[in-house]
Amino acid sequence: MRHLNKIASVFSTAALGLLLLTSCEGGDLYSVDAPDWISGKADSIAAANQPQELEGMMEDVYTIGATDYSTGWWQVYTKYYQIKENEVWNAVFNLNINPNASNTYKNFALIICNDEDRGAANYKEYGAIRFDNQPSGNSEWGDYIDRSQVESTLTFETDTDDGVDKLGGKVTLTIDRSDPNVFIVRMTNGTVTKTYTQKSPLVNLNADASNNTIRAFLVPEGSFIGFLQTNLEPIGGCTSAEDKLPLSMELKGAPRKVLQGTDLAAITANVTAVVEFEQGVSKTVSAQDLTFEAIPDLNSLGMKTLVAVYNKTYKGENSNPIIASAQFEVVDKMFTCIGNADNSTPFWGAHSDNIKVAPKETFVSTFTNYSNGAANWNNFCVVLCSADGSTEYAVVRADNYGWGTGYDACTPSGGQADWGAWLKAMDGAKVTTYVTNNGDGTADVRCVMVGNDGVTYKQDYIGINTVDPNNFYFNFTVDGSHIEFDEVIGEENNSTAFWGAHSAMIQVPVGKTYTTRFKNFTNGASNWNNFCVVLTREDNSEYAVVRADNYGWGDSYGACTPSGGQADWAAWLAAMDEAMVTVSVTNRGGSADVKCIMVGNNGQTYTQDYIGIAPTDGDNLYFRFTVDGSHLVFE
């Protein structure tokens, strides 16, 4: 990896100036644990920078399709490329796949026709061959295309299978007519190869029987094509044979958060940049073609600016440098994350663990939601299911939509008045979800979302039915988004003194049990250096405080029955550092129960219960957590 001391003069003015900008180009933030598709894409880009082995290639540089991936089917086309009998056409282009694409057909199709313009009276098509391969679907069509002659290294069962991202990168397309008795089409990006081999002559569809020339052109859908090279000059001639200077660039795959101590090479390993050149030409370059610096440094915690420099022309000659930047945060602890932190995870691409919810119980989860902002559904989803996931009761999204056998009976409420404002606010929104097993075959899901605009949004799904109350679980999944379980109570070095930090309060209605889960960390000095549960009224006046270690106090504590004190307190205390704790609080009207299940770092399960805390006001019961020489990380 090159370092900035090689071009220090560039940063003496330009890089420092970036720190004064109110916004930075390429400011999207991503995790250092880049997803496989980004690593694969970077590899393909690096391979694409190698010289082409094809001979006789001419530069033909132009872009077809909207770069925001909005192009629909049959809206735009490449130039016509004519292939005579005994000729071979080779073309090279970059196929840009939408990272959020969920349909396999969002790539490109090769259209093969006679030697006529589209729309002409005599225009006829042999057919179309798309890059994806779906034998039961529509990946090839036409009266003169024999689908049985198609082979591919990647086959999809349905058009919603995962893997469309594997079709992107630099594609080499070949139409081989060198043998008049065989017609071959081959398309490959080095990862996926699709071949059509027709062992019979092409029928001549031209009105003039002496003209055996065919034409080919490409049609993108939900993607865009950056054409690069051809060995046959197209109708209208080649485009932009001259070198081009870089004008601007945007970073992709830059980290959102970086663990303290990570070096610059690891941080930037999966970074790429889209470089815009003169004449509207662009290409993606890998980290190897960029020079990086972190400002002000990587040693301290906090927000940093990653500055990247590129100093090549389109053809790789030296040029004046251009600069782009992204912001990231150096942290001393990475939180549990569901989904890739660059929001590239497709629908159903990542799930949390299944969490059990007992009859009459509500499980409370808190997390931060991040979205790519493309559509309302690019946020968290809650999946209600059986223990092994084989039965799916319902799936509900953040945006007033869901499905499943139990979904139709529910009453969704909370759809937003301004979905555009809500979607923007969901990137970084603090979310609390309440999943309730009503114990009668129905379930409720409630979502409270505090957006990055400070506005509180709500979304409820009440009365989901056909659930088994004795086999009821849920998990979280994402779609073009990710969630972080990042609520921490207390200093992470366990220096917080007793009563020095508190969680938010959670209200428990009469007859309900509310449950939450966290990881407990302790300094290990004494049994009380762990979590505490505080039962209060809304005004914070206390009923009782109970600890993890079979002890408590307060006006209502004396009536309760503590149980679960450990046989070996020293072993329990050692196991409580990084113990996974589930705490349930039940409101019985005039009394309350607190139950704690602690799975220690030794894998052993410990319990501690406080049953019959009384008196309590059933209509005014809340609880929160505090610490003492410990800290809690909620998950």
XYZ file of C-alpha atoms in Angstrom:
635
model
C 0.000 0.000 0.000
C 1.377 3.408 -0.920
C 1.338 6.134 1.724
C 0.791 9.839 1.496
C 4.382 10.828 2.065
C 4.782 10.107 -1.645
C 2.483 12.985 -2.516
C 2.722 15.118 0.601
C 2.418 18.320 -1.390
C -1.125 17.386 -2.350
C -2.253 17.182 1.256
C -0.489 20.342 2.376
C -3.472 22.270 1.019
C -6.218 20.085 -0.376
C -6.529 17.488 2.406
C -6.551 20.008 5.209
C -9.157 21.996 3.333
C -11.434 18.990 3.373
C -11.730 19.255 7.137
C -13.443 22.600 6.717
C -16.177 21.284 4.429
C -19.662 20.998 5.851
C -20.135 17.788 3.902
C -17.701 15.397 2.276
C -17.861 13.731 -1.077
C -18.415 10.027 -0.731
C -19.550 10.359 2.856
C -21.316 6.989 3.135
C -19.961 4.959 6.047
C -19.249 1.259 6.076
C -17.885 -1.472 8.345
C -14.317 -2.692 8.152
C -15.779 -6.202 7.995
C -16.798 -5.747 4.368
C -19.272 -8.274 2.932
C -18.121 -11.026 0.605
C -19.694 -9.406 -2.469
C -17.596 -6.224 -1.931
C -14.406 -8.283 -1.578
C -15.364 -10.218 -4.681
C -16.187 -7.051 -6.574
C -12.833 -5.532 -5.581
C -11.079 -8.648 -6.854
C -12.943 -8.460 -10.150
C -12.107 -4.780 -10.470
C -8.453 -5.503 -9.823
C -8.547 -8.223 -12.459
C -10.285 -5.826 -14.829
C -7.320 -3.473 -14.628
C -5.098 -6.101 -16.223
C -4.435 -5.853 -19.991
C -7.007 -7.564 -22.193
C -5.803 -10.746 -23.888
C -8.172 -10.216 -26.809
C -6.552 -9.008 -29.995
C -7.684 -6.273 -32.339
C -9.774 -4.456 -29.739
C -10.797 -0.826 -30.245
C -11.820 1.560 -27.503
C -15.557 2.233 -27.608
C -16.367 4.063 -24.394
C -19.910 5.097 -23.523
C -22.545 4.425 -20.854
C -26.004 2.927 -21.397
C -28.547 3.004 -18.573
C -29.197 5.368 -15.685
C -26.425 5.250 -13.095
C -29.021 5.276 -10.300
C -30.189 1.851 -11.572
C -33.631 3.174 -12.508
C -33.588 2.007 -16.153
C -36.508 -0.264 -16.987
C -36.668 -3.019 -19.561
C -36.342 -2.000 -23.223
C -35.806 1.677 -22.411
C -32.227 2.067 -23.692
C -29.912 0.133 -26.010
C -26.281 0.014 -26.958
C -25.106 0.618 -30.501
C -25.633 -1.986 -33.207
C -22.698 -4.336 -33.800
C -22.807 -6.205 -37.125
C -21.343 -9.712 -37.348
C -20.914 -11.226 -40.766
C -20.675 -14.936 -41.477
C -17.170 -16.249 -40.595
C -16.606 -13.348 -38.161
C -16.230 -13.212 -34.366
C -17.418 -10.267 -32.319
C -15.712 -9.609 -28.999
C -16.964 -6.876 -26.690
C -15.800 -5.794 -23.242
C -17.894 -3.691 -20.860
C -18.482 -3.029 -17.184
C -21.824 -4.331 -15.951
C -22.929 -2.337 -12.916
C -25.395 -4.269 -10.755
C -27.507 -2.456 -8.179
C -26.132 -3.663 -4.791
C -29.727 -3.718 -3.548
C -31.086 -5.721 -6.483
C -33.356 -8.567 -5.371
C -34.260 -9.979 -8.803
C -31.903 -12.089 -10.885
C -33.006 -10.466 -14.152
C -31.650 -7.062 -13.138
C -28.597 -7.382 -15.425
C -28.507 -7.266 -19.228
C -29.803 -9.129 -22.262
C -28.065 -9.703 -25.589
C -30.513 -9.162 -28.452
C -29.680 -10.895 -31.757
C -31.540 -9.708 -34.850
C -31.299 -9.500 -38.618
C -29.506 -6.657 -40.378
C -32.267 -4.097 -39.838
C -32.947 -1.213 -37.467
C -35.420 -1.737 -34.635
C -38.817 -0.566 -35.781
C -38.083 -1.167 -39.456
C -40.710 -3.084 -41.397
C -38.350 -6.001 -42.001
C -36.831 -6.075 -38.477
C -36.789 -9.625 -37.093
C -35.231 -11.090 -33.968
C -33.524 -14.409 -33.485
C -34.035 -13.956 -29.759
C -32.506 -12.769 -26.514
C -30.010 -14.274 -24.078
C -29.717 -12.754 -20.594
C -26.638 -13.101 -18.402
C -28.552 -14.822 -15.592
C -29.563 -18.442 -16.090
C -32.949 -19.658 -14.878
C -34.154 -22.799 -16.701
C -37.680 -22.510 -15.295
C -37.848 -18.768 -15.929
C -37.380 -16.317 -18.749
C -33.605 -15.932 -19.110
C -33.689 -16.688 -22.877
C -36.435 -16.335 -25.426
C -37.079 -16.177 -29.157
C -38.192 -18.480 -31.946
C -34.594 -19.198 -32.982
C -33.060 -19.765 -29.532
C -32.886 -23.355 -28.284
C -32.774 -23.030 -24.496
C -31.570 -26.581 -24.070
C -28.212 -25.509 -25.553
C -27.484 -23.078 -22.680
C -24.896 -23.858 -20.011
C -23.959 -21.654 -17.044
C -21.750 -21.853 -13.973
C -24.490 -20.090 -11.971
C -28.098 -21.257 -12.169
C -31.074 -19.700 -10.355
C -34.222 -21.589 -9.412
C -36.383 -18.452 -9.162
C -35.927 -14.803 -10.068
C -35.602 -13.873 -6.380
C -32.663 -16.153 -5.565
C -29.574 -14.570 -4.046
C -26.532 -14.066 -6.263
C -27.384 -11.399 -8.836
C -24.411 -9.391 -7.494
C -22.110 -12.123 -8.872
C -23.042 -11.045 -12.406
C -21.414 -7.614 -12.069
C -17.928 -6.492 -13.033
C -16.045 -6.540 -16.298
C -17.835 -8.762 -18.828
C -16.379 -10.196 -22.012
C -19.029 -11.074 -24.601
C -18.324 -13.171 -27.689
C -20.511 -14.055 -30.672
C -18.645 -16.639 -32.714
C -19.694 -17.224 -36.352
C -16.291 -18.486 -37.479
C -17.869 -21.854 -38.312
C -21.041 -21.325 -40.424
C -22.469 -24.565 -39.048
C -22.100 -23.586 -35.391
C -23.367 -20.477 -33.610
C -21.789 -19.705 -30.220
C -22.503 -16.975 -27.674
C -20.298 -16.728 -24.606
C -20.500 -14.174 -21.792
C -18.240 -14.191 -18.729
C -17.006 -11.897 -15.963
C -14.433 -14.381 -14.692
C -16.807 -15.534 -11.937
C -19.883 -16.489 -13.943
C -19.749 -17.932 -17.458
C -22.783 -18.561 -19.648
C -22.519 -20.234 -23.044
C -25.049 -20.849 -25.810
C -23.895 -23.405 -28.396
C -26.148 -23.988 -31.395
C -24.814 -26.805 -33.544
C -26.693 -25.766 -36.649
C -26.472 -22.838 -39.074
C -28.371 -19.663 -38.341
C -31.456 -19.157 -40.453
C -31.084 -16.085 -42.657
C -33.844 -13.667 -41.601
C -32.774 -10.884 -43.965
C -35.070 -9.936 -46.834
C -32.010 -9.971 -49.086
C -30.913 -13.614 -49.132
C -27.398 -12.616 -50.210
C -26.915 -10.666 -46.952
C -26.125 -13.080 -44.130
C -25.076 -10.399 -41.618
C -26.681 -10.301 -38.192
C -26.781 -7.496 -35.652
C -26.382 -7.576 -31.885
C -27.077 -5.014 -29.192
C -27.419 -4.986 -25.410
C -30.346 -3.946 -23.223
C -29.845 -3.297 -19.473
C -32.594 -3.551 -16.855
C -32.130 -2.095 -13.370
C -28.415 -1.860 -14.160
C -26.127 0.166 -16.390
C -23.425 -0.733 -18.867
C -20.107 1.053 -19.249
C -19.039 -0.062 -22.708
C -15.257 -0.262 -23.139
C -14.011 -2.203 -26.175
C -15.054 -3.920 -29.390
C -13.163 -5.637 -32.182
C -15.825 -4.735 -34.760
C -16.650 -1.088 -35.394
C -20.324 -0.414 -34.585
C -22.790 1.426 -36.761
C -22.009 5.092 -36.119
C -18.392 4.400 -35.211
C -16.473 4.045 -31.943
C -16.635 6.633 -29.181
C -13.873 8.461 -27.292
C -10.679 6.915 -28.525
C -8.660 9.649 -26.776
C -7.342 9.552 -23.231
C -9.377 11.380 -20.592
C -8.473 13.301 -17.438
C -10.123 12.474 -14.076
C -12.595 15.091 -12.856
C -14.023 13.724 -9.597
C -14.533 10.530 -7.643
C -16.699 8.962 -4.959
C -15.502 6.430 -2.400
C -17.341 3.150 -1.950
C -16.888 0.589 0.831
C -15.210 2.991 3.258
C -15.614 1.886 6.899
C -18.361 3.208 9.148
C -16.652 2.145 12.367
C -13.116 0.926 12.945
C -11.824 -0.869 16.016
C -8.993 1.022 17.708
C -5.628 -0.452 16.689
C -6.677 -1.372 13.139
C -4.030 -0.209 10.660
C -4.694 1.874 7.565
C -4.073 -0.990 5.144
C -6.812 -3.109 6.760
C -9.218 -0.187 6.894
C -8.865 0.558 3.190
C -8.486 -2.987 1.842
C -12.055 -3.097 0.520
C -12.396 0.539 -0.498
C -13.063 1.297 -4.157
C -13.748 4.549 -5.952
C -15.938 5.501 -8.893
C -13.872 7.959 -10.924
C -15.562 10.347 -13.348
C -13.458 11.329 -16.377
C -13.884 13.795 -19.191
C -16.613 13.157 -21.768
C -18.867 11.532 -19.172
C -16.793 8.357 -18.891
C -16.430 6.629 -15.519
C -14.822 3.533 -14.107
C -14.322 1.882 -10.740
C -10.803 1.582 -9.358
C -9.552 -0.578 -6.500
C -7.711 0.405 -3.331
C -4.421 -0.462 -5.032
C -4.899 2.535 -7.331
C -5.581 4.942 -4.474
C -3.453 6.593 -1.819
C -4.956 7.037 1.649
C -4.524 9.039 4.817
C -6.574 9.207 8.026
C -6.979 12.687 9.485
C -6.097 13.605 12.156
C -4.826 10.129 13.203
C -5.834 6.551 13.937
C -4.512 6.431 17.486
C -7.327 8.204 19.330
C -11.027 7.464 19.589
C -13.627 9.541 17.755
C -14.621 10.689 14.284
C -11.960 10.670 11.556
C -11.750 11.601 7.888
C -10.424 9.078 5.392
C -8.878 10.963 2.471
C -8.156 9.181 -0.821
C -6.120 10.457 -3.773
C -6.195 9.230 -7.384
C -3.722 10.570 -9.954
C -4.235 8.602 -13.182
C -5.862 9.322 -16.512
C -8.417 6.935 -17.964
C -5.601 5.025 -19.691
C -3.473 4.939 -16.560
C -1.051 7.795 -17.281
C 0.034 10.207 -14.535
C -2.214 13.237 -14.091
C -3.130 15.929 -11.591
C -4.578 14.284 -8.466
C -8.228 14.321 -7.432
C -9.429 13.784 -3.862
C -12.458 12.215 -2.180
C -13.154 11.531 1.469
C -15.426 9.673 3.872
C -15.907 9.868 7.606
C -15.588 6.969 10.022
C -15.377 6.474 13.765
C -12.559 4.833 15.716
C -14.139 2.893 18.580
C -12.790 0.682 21.346
C -15.637 -1.823 21.135
C -17.654 -3.122 18.184
C -21.300 -3.832 18.912
C -23.383 -6.788 17.791
C -24.493 -6.068 14.242
C -27.136 -7.765 12.062
C -26.371 -7.177 8.375
C -23.376 -5.675 6.629
C -22.610 -2.217 7.965
C -22.560 -0.745 4.429
C -26.284 -1.676 4.142
C -25.542 -4.056 1.268
C -27.229 -7.088 2.836
C -30.202 -8.110 0.671
C -33.558 -9.140 2.055
C -33.323 -12.177 4.332
C -29.522 -12.053 4.043
C -28.867 -11.905 7.807
C -30.815 -12.821 10.932
C -30.400 -12.483 14.655
C -30.751 -15.498 16.923
C -34.266 -16.750 17.604
C -35.530 -15.358 20.939
C -38.201 -17.184 22.905
C -41.266 -15.305 24.159
C -43.327 -17.241 26.720
C -47.140 -16.977 27.000
C -48.241 -13.632 28.493
C -44.713 -12.271 27.975
C -43.453 -9.224 26.039
C -39.817 -9.146 24.919
C -38.314 -5.660 24.657
C -35.372 -5.020 22.290
C -33.476 -1.794 21.643
C -31.162 -1.117 18.720
C -30.050 1.457 16.179
C -31.418 1.029 12.648
C -29.377 2.055 9.597
C -30.811 2.188 6.057
C -29.517 2.734 2.534
C -32.538 5.017 2.126
C -33.549 3.551 -1.233
C -37.078 2.473 -0.263
C -39.336 2.222 2.788
C -38.686 -1.507 3.150
C -34.921 -1.001 3.450
C -35.099 -1.192 7.241
C -35.507 -3.831 9.947
C -38.067 -6.645 9.866
C -39.409 -8.762 12.750
C -39.934 -12.463 11.983
C -42.348 -14.414 14.210
C -41.663 -18.147 14.039
C -41.314 -21.479 15.806
C -38.141 -22.489 17.642
C -36.522 -24.148 14.630
C -37.842 -21.571 12.156
C -39.744 -24.195 10.160
C -43.068 -22.469 10.908
C -43.310 -18.801 10.061
C -46.279 -17.100 11.699
C -45.735 -13.634 10.237
C -43.130 -11.152 9.052
C -43.675 -7.458 9.792
C -41.635 -4.540 8.506
C -40.916 -1.116 9.922
C -43.141 0.509 7.267
C -46.714 -0.692 7.904
C -46.491 -3.869 5.805
C -46.171 -7.595 6.436
C -47.199 -11.097 5.370
C -47.602 -14.675 6.596
C -50.376 -17.012 7.719
C -51.056 -14.967 10.830
C -50.613 -11.526 9.331
C -54.002 -11.106 7.624
C -55.839 -11.160 10.939
C -53.768 -8.369 12.483
C -54.503 -4.659 12.606
C -51.531 -2.588 11.401
C -51.454 0.976 12.696
C -48.964 3.788 12.684
C -48.386 4.299 8.960
C -46.611 7.620 8.636
C -48.101 10.837 7.276
C -44.841 11.696 5.489
C -43.054 8.551 4.348
C -40.238 10.552 2.754
C -39.372 12.255 6.038
C -39.703 8.949 7.915
C -37.354 7.133 5.528
C -34.661 9.786 5.901
C -35.076 9.713 9.676
C -34.620 5.915 9.851
C -30.901 6.012 9.070
C -29.566 6.061 12.623
C -33.004 5.797 14.270
C -33.124 4.485 17.847
C -35.692 1.679 17.854
C -37.479 -0.160 20.650
C -39.552 -3.194 19.674
C -42.091 -4.975 21.883
C -42.967 -8.548 20.824
C -45.890 -9.949 22.833
C -47.102 -13.540 23.103
C -50.679 -13.080 24.315
C -50.903 -16.750 25.278
C -54.146 -17.289 23.344
C -52.728 -17.983 19.887
C -52.278 -14.303 19.040
C -49.277 -11.999 19.122
C -48.568 -8.274 18.915
C -45.542 -6.337 17.640
C -45.029 -2.699 18.571
C -42.204 -0.532 17.211
C -41.200 2.857 18.608
C -38.671 4.605 16.357
C -36.928 7.821 17.394
C -35.580 9.147 14.109
C -32.368 11.038 13.463
C -34.624 14.105 13.257
C -35.690 13.683 16.904
C -39.253 12.767 15.931
C -40.858 9.660 17.465
C -42.575 7.370 14.941
C -44.706 4.345 15.851
C -45.739 1.202 14.027
C -47.953 -1.497 15.579
C -49.196 -4.907 14.416
C -51.933 -6.082 16.785
C -53.673 -9.461 16.731
C -51.375 -11.612 14.594
C -52.963 -15.053 14.923
C -52.367 -18.775 14.294
C -49.309 -18.760 16.567
C -48.427 -21.605 18.923
C -48.111 -19.869 22.317
C -45.876 -22.644 23.616
C -43.540 -22.504 20.616
C -43.250 -18.808 19.911
C -39.977 -17.122 18.941
C -38.865 -14.119 16.933
C -35.777 -12.817 15.179
C -34.697 -9.724 13.320
C -33.729 -9.575 9.658
C -32.778 -6.721 7.333
C -33.114 -5.561 3.733
C -30.607 -3.030 2.394
C -30.054 -2.052 6.018
C -28.393 -3.149 9.230
C -29.097 -2.893 12.932
C -26.682 -2.465 15.839
C -27.450 -3.477 19.413
C -25.465 -0.629 20.895
C -27.103 0.476 24.147
C -24.471 0.486 26.911
C -25.120 1.318 30.575
C -21.982 2.238 32.534
C -18.373 2.840 31.558
C -16.858 -0.052 29.647
C -13.895 -0.254 32.038
C -16.388 -1.045 34.839
C -15.452 2.126 36.715
C -19.039 3.385 37.127
C -19.925 3.652 40.798
C -23.212 2.445 42.276
C -26.195 4.362 40.876
C -23.840 6.131 38.439
C -25.698 5.145 35.246
C -29.250 4.085 34.449
C -31.136 2.689 31.469
C -34.390 4.141 30.188
C -37.533 3.086 32.078
C -39.869 0.419 30.707
C -43.552 0.387 31.699
C -45.175 -2.977 32.472
C -49.001 -3.092 32.104
C -51.154 -5.102 34.522
C -51.086 -8.815 33.808
C -48.047 -8.539 31.520
C -44.478 -9.781 31.727
C -41.815 -7.657 30.043
C -38.451 -9.219 29.265
C -35.139 -7.829 28.049
C -31.663 -9.235 27.513
C -28.137 -7.884 27.917
C -24.542 -8.907 28.482
C -23.259 -8.195 31.990
C -19.652 -7.129 32.579
C -18.126 -6.829 36.069
C -14.879 -5.749 37.715
C -15.206 -8.927 39.780
C -14.423 -7.249 43.070
C -17.616 -8.236 44.928
C -20.923 -9.995 44.348
C -22.802 -6.679 44.119
C -20.602 -5.434 41.257
C -23.178 -6.496 38.696
C -26.582 -5.333 37.421
C -29.459 -4.098 39.557
C -33.186 -3.898 38.686
C -35.049 -0.852 39.972
C -38.872 -1.054 40.277
C -40.471 2.393 40.349
C -43.469 4.532 39.625
C -43.455 6.894 36.649
C -42.138 9.704 38.899
C -39.134 7.519 39.870
C -40.333 6.902 43.433
C -39.198 3.373 44.249
C -40.966 0.185 45.176
C -37.792 -1.897 45.431
C -34.258 -2.429 44.140
C -33.017 -5.995 43.573
C -29.504 -7.106 42.729
C -28.091 -10.033 40.786
C -26.796 -11.626 43.984
C -29.884 -12.446 46.100
C -30.194 -9.089 47.859
C -32.436 -6.032 47.695
C -34.194 -3.247 49.585
C -37.075 -0.769 49.457
C -40.554 -0.301 50.916
C -41.964 -3.247 48.938
C -38.961 -5.558 49.154
C -39.697 -7.150 52.519
C -42.814 -8.917 51.268
C -41.018 -10.762 48.447
C -39.510 -14.222 48.436
C -35.933 -14.225 47.037
C -34.781 -17.510 45.557
C -31.835 -18.722 43.540
C -28.907 -17.779 45.774
C -25.870 -19.623 44.469
C -24.117 -22.580 46.117
C -20.673 -21.302 45.034
C -20.649 -17.503 45.023
C -17.008 -17.257 43.931
C -17.643 -19.391 40.843
C -20.801 -17.366 40.097
C -18.952 -14.052 40.378
C -16.192 -15.222 38.033
C -18.842 -16.393 35.542
C -20.730 -13.081 35.599
C -18.156 -11.212 33.496
C -19.722 -11.331 29.999
C -22.678 -13.358 31.270
C -25.777 -13.219 29.043
C -28.656 -12.125 31.254
C -32.415 -12.264 30.648
C -34.555 -10.277 33.089
C -38.362 -10.562 33.219
C -40.619 -8.253 35.238
C -44.256 -9.314 35.809
C -47.007 -6.909 36.930
C -49.590 -8.880 38.946
C -51.693 -5.865 39.852
C -50.791 -5.320 43.513
C -47.429 -7.083 43.352
C -44.527 -7.679 40.982
C -42.083 -10.500 40.229
C -38.521 -10.198 38.931
C -36.863 -13.232 37.383
C -33.221 -13.305 36.235
C -31.605 -16.018 34.118
C -27.827 -15.633 33.861
C -25.795 -17.777 31.434
C -22.239 -17.366 32.670
C -19.032 -17.237 30.678
C -18.538 -20.858 31.746
C -21.744 -21.930 29.972
C -23.552 -22.617 33.249
C -27.045 -21.220 33.835
C -27.753 -19.407 37.123
C -31.147 -18.091 38.284
C -32.203 -15.393 40.730
C -35.871 -14.595 41.420
C -37.718 -12.066 43.546
C -41.378 -13.138 43.791
C -44.174 -11.070 45.318
C -42.649 -7.600 45.626
C -45.552 -5.698 47.232
C -47.402 -3.486 47.420
C -47.242 -2.032 43.916
C -49.658 0.077 41.908
C -50.655 -2.060 38.946
C -51.349 0.972 36.784
C -48.013 2.596 37.599
C -45.222 0.026 37.422
C -41.921 0.710 35.631
C -38.444 -0.764 35.786
C -34.939 0.242 34.765
C -31.380 -0.993 35.230
C -28.424 0.450 37.085
C -24.863 -0.774 37.732
C -22.142 -0.836 40.369
C -18.543 -1.425 39.212
C -20.007 -3.025 36.127
C -21.567 -2.228 32.763
C -24.330 -3.684 30.583
C -24.500 -4.089 26.804
C -28.051 -4.695 25.585
C -28.559 -7.125 22.714
